[in-house]
């Protein structure tokens, strides 16, 4: 079929667990890929969490969550930024050496990295950053405005440039194929779906606009992030920021 269904069926079949293939994998512990990425030497931006995690009504957040592309020219607060990123990948428990997070992940492998383009955050100049997982701080990769580059890579979706911050997730395949082989890609999308929904619900709870984006030019976005496109590649992004005051959520149109 020209629409790609055949290709996907073949992939689904080949990545299906069946008794002939299940359980046959031995884990090569000596060559286990690193669990998270670090940029030694990068300047650090602390993420300033409030003293207490705020309370919010989950049911209200579920009711209010909408993909909103209307973003005000206002700044995102530092605490808001911290809370949004904590909702994505905050550490909530430790199991031996494993750092368990706010979102579930198959095998607790977390085969993705989180980059954040700060575009209008209180007291911070625009820059591209990377979330350091155990330290819960941002590592500054490059100073400057990344919104227009990200929007261009996202097929010209202007709200990506207008957002106060854009979170970009990359997939780090070897971290997951190490355990799950070709089935890893199934899990990756599921893992990032959980993370994206955490961000969307946290944004709703904070009264912010948030819109997920998966329509982008892969190579162009990989180049913006300076990732190799093979072992690590762009997978998903979300634009987030203050919502225009007094405007009710726009209906879903896309
Ligand atoms: C995986 C995924 C990719 C998406 N990509 C885009 C996108 O590139 N641009 C966009 O404007 N919205 C995008 N959206 C948002 C959807 O259009 C939106 O979720 C849908 O219209 C339903 O509306 P709601 O989220 O407000 O309920 C995406 C949503 C998901 C889950």
Short mmCIF file of C-alpha atoms and ligand atoms in Angstrom, two decimals:
data_model
loop_
_atom_site.label_atom_id
_atom_site.label_comp_id
_atom_site.label_asym_id
_atom_site.label_seq_id
_atom_site.Cartn_x
_atom_site.Cartn_y
_atom_site.Cartn_z
CA UNK A 1 0.00 0.00 0.00
CA UNK A 2 1.37 3.40 -0.98
CA UNK A 3 0.23 5.00 2.28
CA UNK A 4 2.88 3.12 4.23
CA UNK A 5 0.55 0.64 5.92
CA UNK A 6 2.46 -2.35 4.56
CA UNK A 7 5.75 -1.02 5.86
CA UNK A 8 4.22 -0.42 9.28
CA UNK A 9 2.55 -3.85 9.35
CA UNK A 10 5.90 -5.48 8.59
CA UNK A 11 7.61 -3.46 11.31
CA UNK A 12 4.85 -4.25 13.81
CA UNK A 13 5.07 -7.95 12.98
CA UNK A 14 8.85 -7.97 13.26
CA UNK A 15 8.75 -6.22 16.59
CA UNK A 16 5.97 -8.43 18.01
CA UNK A 17 6.83 -10.55 21.00
CA UNK A 18 6.23 -14.20 20.33
CA UNK A 19 7.40 -17.28 22.16
CA UNK A 20 10.20 -17.88 19.62
CA UNK A 21 11.72 -14.47 20.26
CA UNK A 22 10.65 -13.49 23.78
CA UNK A 23 13.03 -13.93 26.64
CA UNK A 24 16.03 -14.79 24.50
CA UNK A 25 17.92 -11.58 25.13
CA UNK A 26 20.92 -11.45 27.42
CA UNK A 27 21.73 -8.06 28.79
CA UNK A 28 25.27 -6.87 28.21
CA UNK A 29 25.77 -4.98 31.48
CA UNK A 30 29.35 -4.02 30.66
CA UNK A 31 28.24 -2.11 27.60
CA UNK A 32 25.11 -0.57 29.00
CA UNK A 33 24.67 2.93 27.52
CA UNK A 34 24.76 5.87 29.95
CA UNK A 35 21.38 6.54 31.56
CA UNK A 36 21.46 10.27 30.92
CA UNK A 37 23.50 12.81 29.04
CA UNK A 38 25.67 15.49 30.60
CA UNK A 39 27.47 18.51 29.20
CA UNK A 40 30.48 18.90 31.49
CA UNK A 41 31.73 22.46 31.55
CA UNK A 42 28.40 23.99 30.46
CA UNK A 43 27.15 26.93 32.53
CA UNK A 44 24.37 25.85 34.87
CA UNK A 45 21.01 27.48 35.43
CA UNK A 46 19.41 26.31 38.67
CA UNK A 47 15.75 25.34 38.52
CA UNK A 48 14.05 27.08 41.40
CA UNK A 49 11.29 24.88 42.72
CA UNK A 50 8.85 26.30 45.28
CA UNK A 51 9.45 25.09 48.82
CA UNK A 52 6.35 22.90 48.60
CA UNK A 53 4.95 21.26 45.47
CA UNK A 54 1.73 23.21 44.84
CA UNK A 55 -1.58 21.45 45.06
CA UNK A 56 -3.79 21.38 41.99
CA UNK A 57 -7.01 19.67 41.10
CA UNK A 58 -6.20 16.85 38.68
CA UNK A 59 -9.80 16.69 37.43
CA UNK A 60 -9.84 20.41 36.65
CA UNK A 61 -6.49 20.11 34.86
CA UNK A 62 -7.83 17.22 32.75
CA UNK A 63 -10.95 19.23 31.94
CA UNK A 64 -8.98 22.37 31.08
CA UNK A 65 -6.09 20.88 29.11
CA UNK A 66 -6.26 21.95 25.50
CA UNK A 67 -3.58 22.26 22.83
CA UNK A 68 -3.28 26.02 22.83
CA UNK A 69 -1.33 27.87 20.21
CA UNK A 70 -2.28 31.31 21.51
CA UNK A 71 0.66 32.50 23.54
CA UNK A 72 0.89 35.89 25.24
CA UNK A 73 4.00 38.05 24.98
CA UNK A 74 4.39 37.71 28.77
CA UNK A 75 7.29 36.01 30.51
CA UNK A 76 7.30 32.58 32.06
CA UNK A 77 8.25 32.70 35.74
CA UNK A 78 11.31 30.83 37.01
CA UNK A 79 9.20 28.73 39.37
CA UNK A 80 6.76 27.95 36.59
CA UNK A 81 9.65 26.76 34.42
CA UNK A 82 10.95 24.57 37.24
CA UNK A 83 7.52 23.08 37.92
CA UNK A 84 6.92 22.31 34.24
CA UNK A 85 10.26 20.52 33.93
CA UNK A 86 9.76 18.73 37.22
CA UNK A 87 6.41 17.49 35.88
CA UNK A 88 8.28 16.15 32.83
CA UNK A 89 11.26 14.45 34.46
CA UNK A 90 11.52 15.24 38.16
CA UNK A 91 13.05 12.49 40.30
CA UNK A 92 10.48 11.14 42.71
CA UNK A 93 12.18 7.98 44.01
CA UNK A 94 15.45 6.07 43.85
CA UNK A 95 15.66 2.33 43.33
CA UNK A 96 19.28 1.31 43.75
CA UNK A 97 21.06 3.43 41.16
CA UNK A 98 17.88 4.04 39.17
CA UNK A 99 16.34 7.49 39.33
CA UNK A 100 12.59 7.07 39.03
CA UNK A 101 10.71 10.01 37.56
CA UNK A 102 7.29 11.65 37.45
CA UNK A 103 6.51 9.79 34.20
CA UNK A 104 6.75 6.01 33.72
CA UNK A 105 9.23 4.52 31.26
CA UNK A 106 9.54 0.95 29.99
CA UNK A 107 12.23 -0.77 32.07
CA UNK A 108 12.96 2.60 33.76
CA UNK A 109 15.40 3.31 30.92
CA UNK A 110 14.20 6.84 30.04
CA UNK A 111 15.65 6.64 26.53
CA UNK A 112 15.29 10.31 25.73
CA UNK A 113 16.84 13.69 26.51
CA UNK A 114 15.13 16.97 27.29
CA UNK A 115 16.28 20.23 25.71
CA UNK A 116 14.68 23.56 26.54
CA UNK A 117 14.80 26.70 24.46
CA UNK A 118 14.38 29.60 26.87
CA UNK A 119 12.75 32.36 24.86
CA UNK A 120 11.10 34.60 27.44
CA UNK A 121 11.80 33.45 30.97
CA UNK A 122 12.04 35.97 33.83
CA UNK A 123 15.61 37.08 34.42
CA UNK A 124 17.19 34.77 31.82
CA UNK A 125 18.55 35.61 28.39
CA UNK A 126 17.38 33.48 25.48
CA UNK A 127 19.40 30.31 25.07
CA UNK A 128 19.27 26.63 24.26
CA UNK A 129 19.66 24.42 27.31
CA UNK A 130 19.67 20.76 28.28
CA UNK A 131 18.03 19.31 31.38
CA UNK A 132 20.53 17.60 33.66
CA UNK A 133 18.52 14.82 35.27
CA UNK A 134 20.21 14.07 38.63
CA UNK A 135 21.16 17.70 39.26
CA UNK A 136 17.77 19.08 38.14
CA UNK A 137 19.37 22.11 36.56
CA UNK A 138 19.70 23.38 33.02
CA UNK A 139 22.99 23.25 31.16
CA UNK A 140 23.43 26.18 28.79
CA UNK A 141 24.42 24.86 25.35
CA UNK A 142 24.29 28.05 23.27
CA UNK A 143 23.23 31.61 24.01
CA UNK A 144 20.80 33.27 21.61
CA UNK A 145 17.30 33.10 20.15
CA UNK A 146 16.40 29.57 19.10
CA UNK A 147 12.63 30.14 18.69
CA UNK A 148 12.81 31.13 15.00
CA UNK A 149 15.06 28.13 14.18
CA UNK A 150 12.75 25.74 15.99
CA UNK A 151 9.67 27.26 14.32
CA UNK A 152 11.31 26.95 10.91
CA UNK A 153 12.15 23.30 11.58
CA UNK A 154 8.55 22.82 12.76
CA UNK A 155 7.30 23.60 9.26
CA UNK A 156 6.90 27.30 10.02
CA UNK A 157 4.50 26.88 12.98
CA UNK A 158 4.92 30.39 14.32
CA UNK A 159 3.60 29.73 17.80
CA UNK A 160 6.80 27.76 18.40
CA UNK A 161 8.78 31.01 17.99
CA UNK A 162 6.22 32.98 20.05
CA UNK A 163 6.32 30.63 23.06
CA UNK A 164 8.09 31.64 26.26
CA UNK A 165 9.82 28.24 26.22
CA UNK A 166 9.96 25.23 23.94
CA UNK A 167 10.75 21.78 25.28
CA UNK A 168 12.31 19.42 22.74
CA UNK A 169 12.72 15.72 23.41
CA UNK A 170 15.18 13.56 21.55
CA UNK A 171 15.18 9.78 21.42
CA UNK A 172 18.37 8.04 22.50
CA UNK A 173 17.89 4.69 20.78
CA UNK A 174 20.83 2.64 22.16
CA UNK A 175 19.62 3.24 25.72
CA UNK A 176 16.47 1.29 24.87
CA UNK A 177 17.61 -1.15 22.12
CA UNK A 178 20.21 -2.37 24.63
CA UNK A 179 17.36 -4.11 26.43
CA UNK A 180 14.46 -4.31 24.00
CA UNK A 181 16.08 -4.59 20.56
CA UNK A 182 13.89 -3.38 17.68
CA UNK A 183 10.84 -3.24 19.95
CA UNK A 184 12.45 -0.23 21.60
CA UNK A 185 10.86 2.25 19.22
CA UNK A 186 7.40 1.14 20.32
CA UNK A 187 8.28 1.96 23.92
CA UNK A 188 9.96 5.25 23.12
CA UNK A 189 6.81 6.81 21.71
CA UNK A 190 4.79 5.56 24.67
CA UNK A 191 7.35 6.90 27.14
CA UNK A 192 7.37 10.33 25.54
CA UNK A 193 3.58 10.38 25.35
CA UNK A 194 3.53 10.11 29.13
CA UNK A 195 6.09 12.88 29.51
CA UNK A 196 4.22 15.15 27.08
CA UNK A 197 0.95 14.63 28.92
CA UNK A 198 2.62 15.43 32.24
CA UNK A 199 3.79 18.72 30.73
CA UNK A 200 0.36 19.47 29.27
CA UNK A 201 -1.41 18.80 32.57
CA UNK A 202 1.13 20.79 34.56
CA UNK A 203 0.68 23.70 32.14
CA UNK A 204 -3.10 23.46 32.51
CA UNK A 205 -2.77 23.41 36.31
CA UNK A 206 -0.61 26.55 36.14
CA UNK A 207 -3.02 28.30 33.73
CA UNK A 208 -0.46 28.27 30.89
CA UNK A 209 -0.83 27.54 27.17
CA UNK A 210 0.88 24.43 25.85
CA UNK A 211 0.86 22.74 22.46
CA UNK A 212 2.63 19.52 21.49
CA UNK A 213 4.29 19.40 18.07
CA UNK A 214 5.44 16.40 16.08
CA UNK A 215 5.34 17.95 12.59
CA UNK A 216 8.94 18.95 11.96
CA UNK A 217 11.79 18.49 9.54
CA UNK A 218 13.87 15.85 11.25
CA UNK A 219 17.28 16.73 9.88
CA UNK A 220 16.78 20.42 10.44
CA UNK A 221 15.71 19.97 14.04
CA UNK A 222 18.58 17.55 14.71
CA UNK A 223 20.97 20.18 13.35
CA UNK A 224 19.51 22.87 15.65
CA UNK A 225 20.08 20.59 18.64
CA UNK A 226 23.45 19.41 17.32
CA UNK A 227 22.53 15.75 17.74
CA UNK A 228 23.77 13.11 15.29
CA UNK A 229 20.35 12.00 13.99
CA UNK A 230 21.34 8.33 14.36
CA UNK A 231 21.96 7.45 17.98
CA UNK A 232 20.05 10.49 19.13
CA UNK A 233 17.33 12.22 17.13
CA UNK A 234 14.55 14.75 17.67
CA UNK A 235 11.23 13.08 18.48
CA UNK A 236 8.73 15.52 19.97
CA UNK A 237 8.43 19.10 21.15
CA UNK A 238 6.03 21.33 23.02
CA UNK A 239 5.61 25.10 23.07
CA UNK A 240 4.59 26.55 26.41
CA UNK A 241 4.00 29.94 27.92
CA UNK A 242 1.49 32.32 29.50
CA UNK A 243 -1.93 32.35 27.86
CA UNK A 244 -3.52 35.60 26.67
CA UNK A 245 -5.70 36.93 29.46
CA UNK A 246 -9.45 36.54 29.31
CA UNK A 247 -9.45 34.40 26.22
CA UNK A 248 -11.14 31.04 26.48
CA UNK A 249 -9.26 28.03 25.11
CA UNK A 250 -9.36 27.86 21.34
CA UNK A 251 -11.09 24.82 19.87
CA UNK A 252 -8.91 22.06 18.43
CA UNK A 253 -8.60 22.69 14.71
CA UNK A 254 -5.60 20.67 13.58
C1 LIG B 1 1.79 13.40 18.77
C2 LIG B 1 1.12 14.73 18.56
C3 LIG B 1 1.61 15.60 17.61
C4 LIG B 1 1.02 16.85 17.44
N1 LIG B 1 1.59 17.72 16.54
C5 LIG B 1 1.06 18.96 16.41
C6 LIG B 1 1.67 19.90 15.55
O1 LIG B 1 2.69 19.65 14.92
N2 LIG B 1 1.09 21.13 15.46
C7 LIG B 1 -0.04 21.47 16.16
O2 LIG B 1 -0.48 22.61 16.03
N3 LIG B 1 -0.64 20.58 16.99
C8 LIG B 1 -0.13 19.34 17.13
N4 LIG B 1 -0.68 18.45 18.01
C9 LIG B 1 -1.89 18.83 18.77
C10 LIG B 1 -3.16 18.17 18.18
O3 LIG B 1 -3.54 18.85 17.03
C11 LIG B 1 -4.26 18.23 19.24
O4 LIG B 1 -3.87 17.42 20.34
C12 LIG B 1 -5.60 17.76 18.70
O5 LIG B 1 -6.11 18.66 17.75
C13 LIG B 1 -6.63 17.59 19.81
O6 LIG B 1 -6.81 18.82 20.48
P1 LIG B 1 -6.54 18.99 22.04
O7 LIG B 1 -5.12 18.60 22.32
O8 LIG B 1 -6.78 20.45 22.32
O9 LIG B 1 -7.49 18.10 22.76
C14 LIG B 1 -0.13 17.21 18.19
C15 LIG B 1 -0.61 16.31 19.16
C16 LIG B 1 0.01 15.11 19.36
C17 LIG B 1 -0.50 14.18 20.43
#
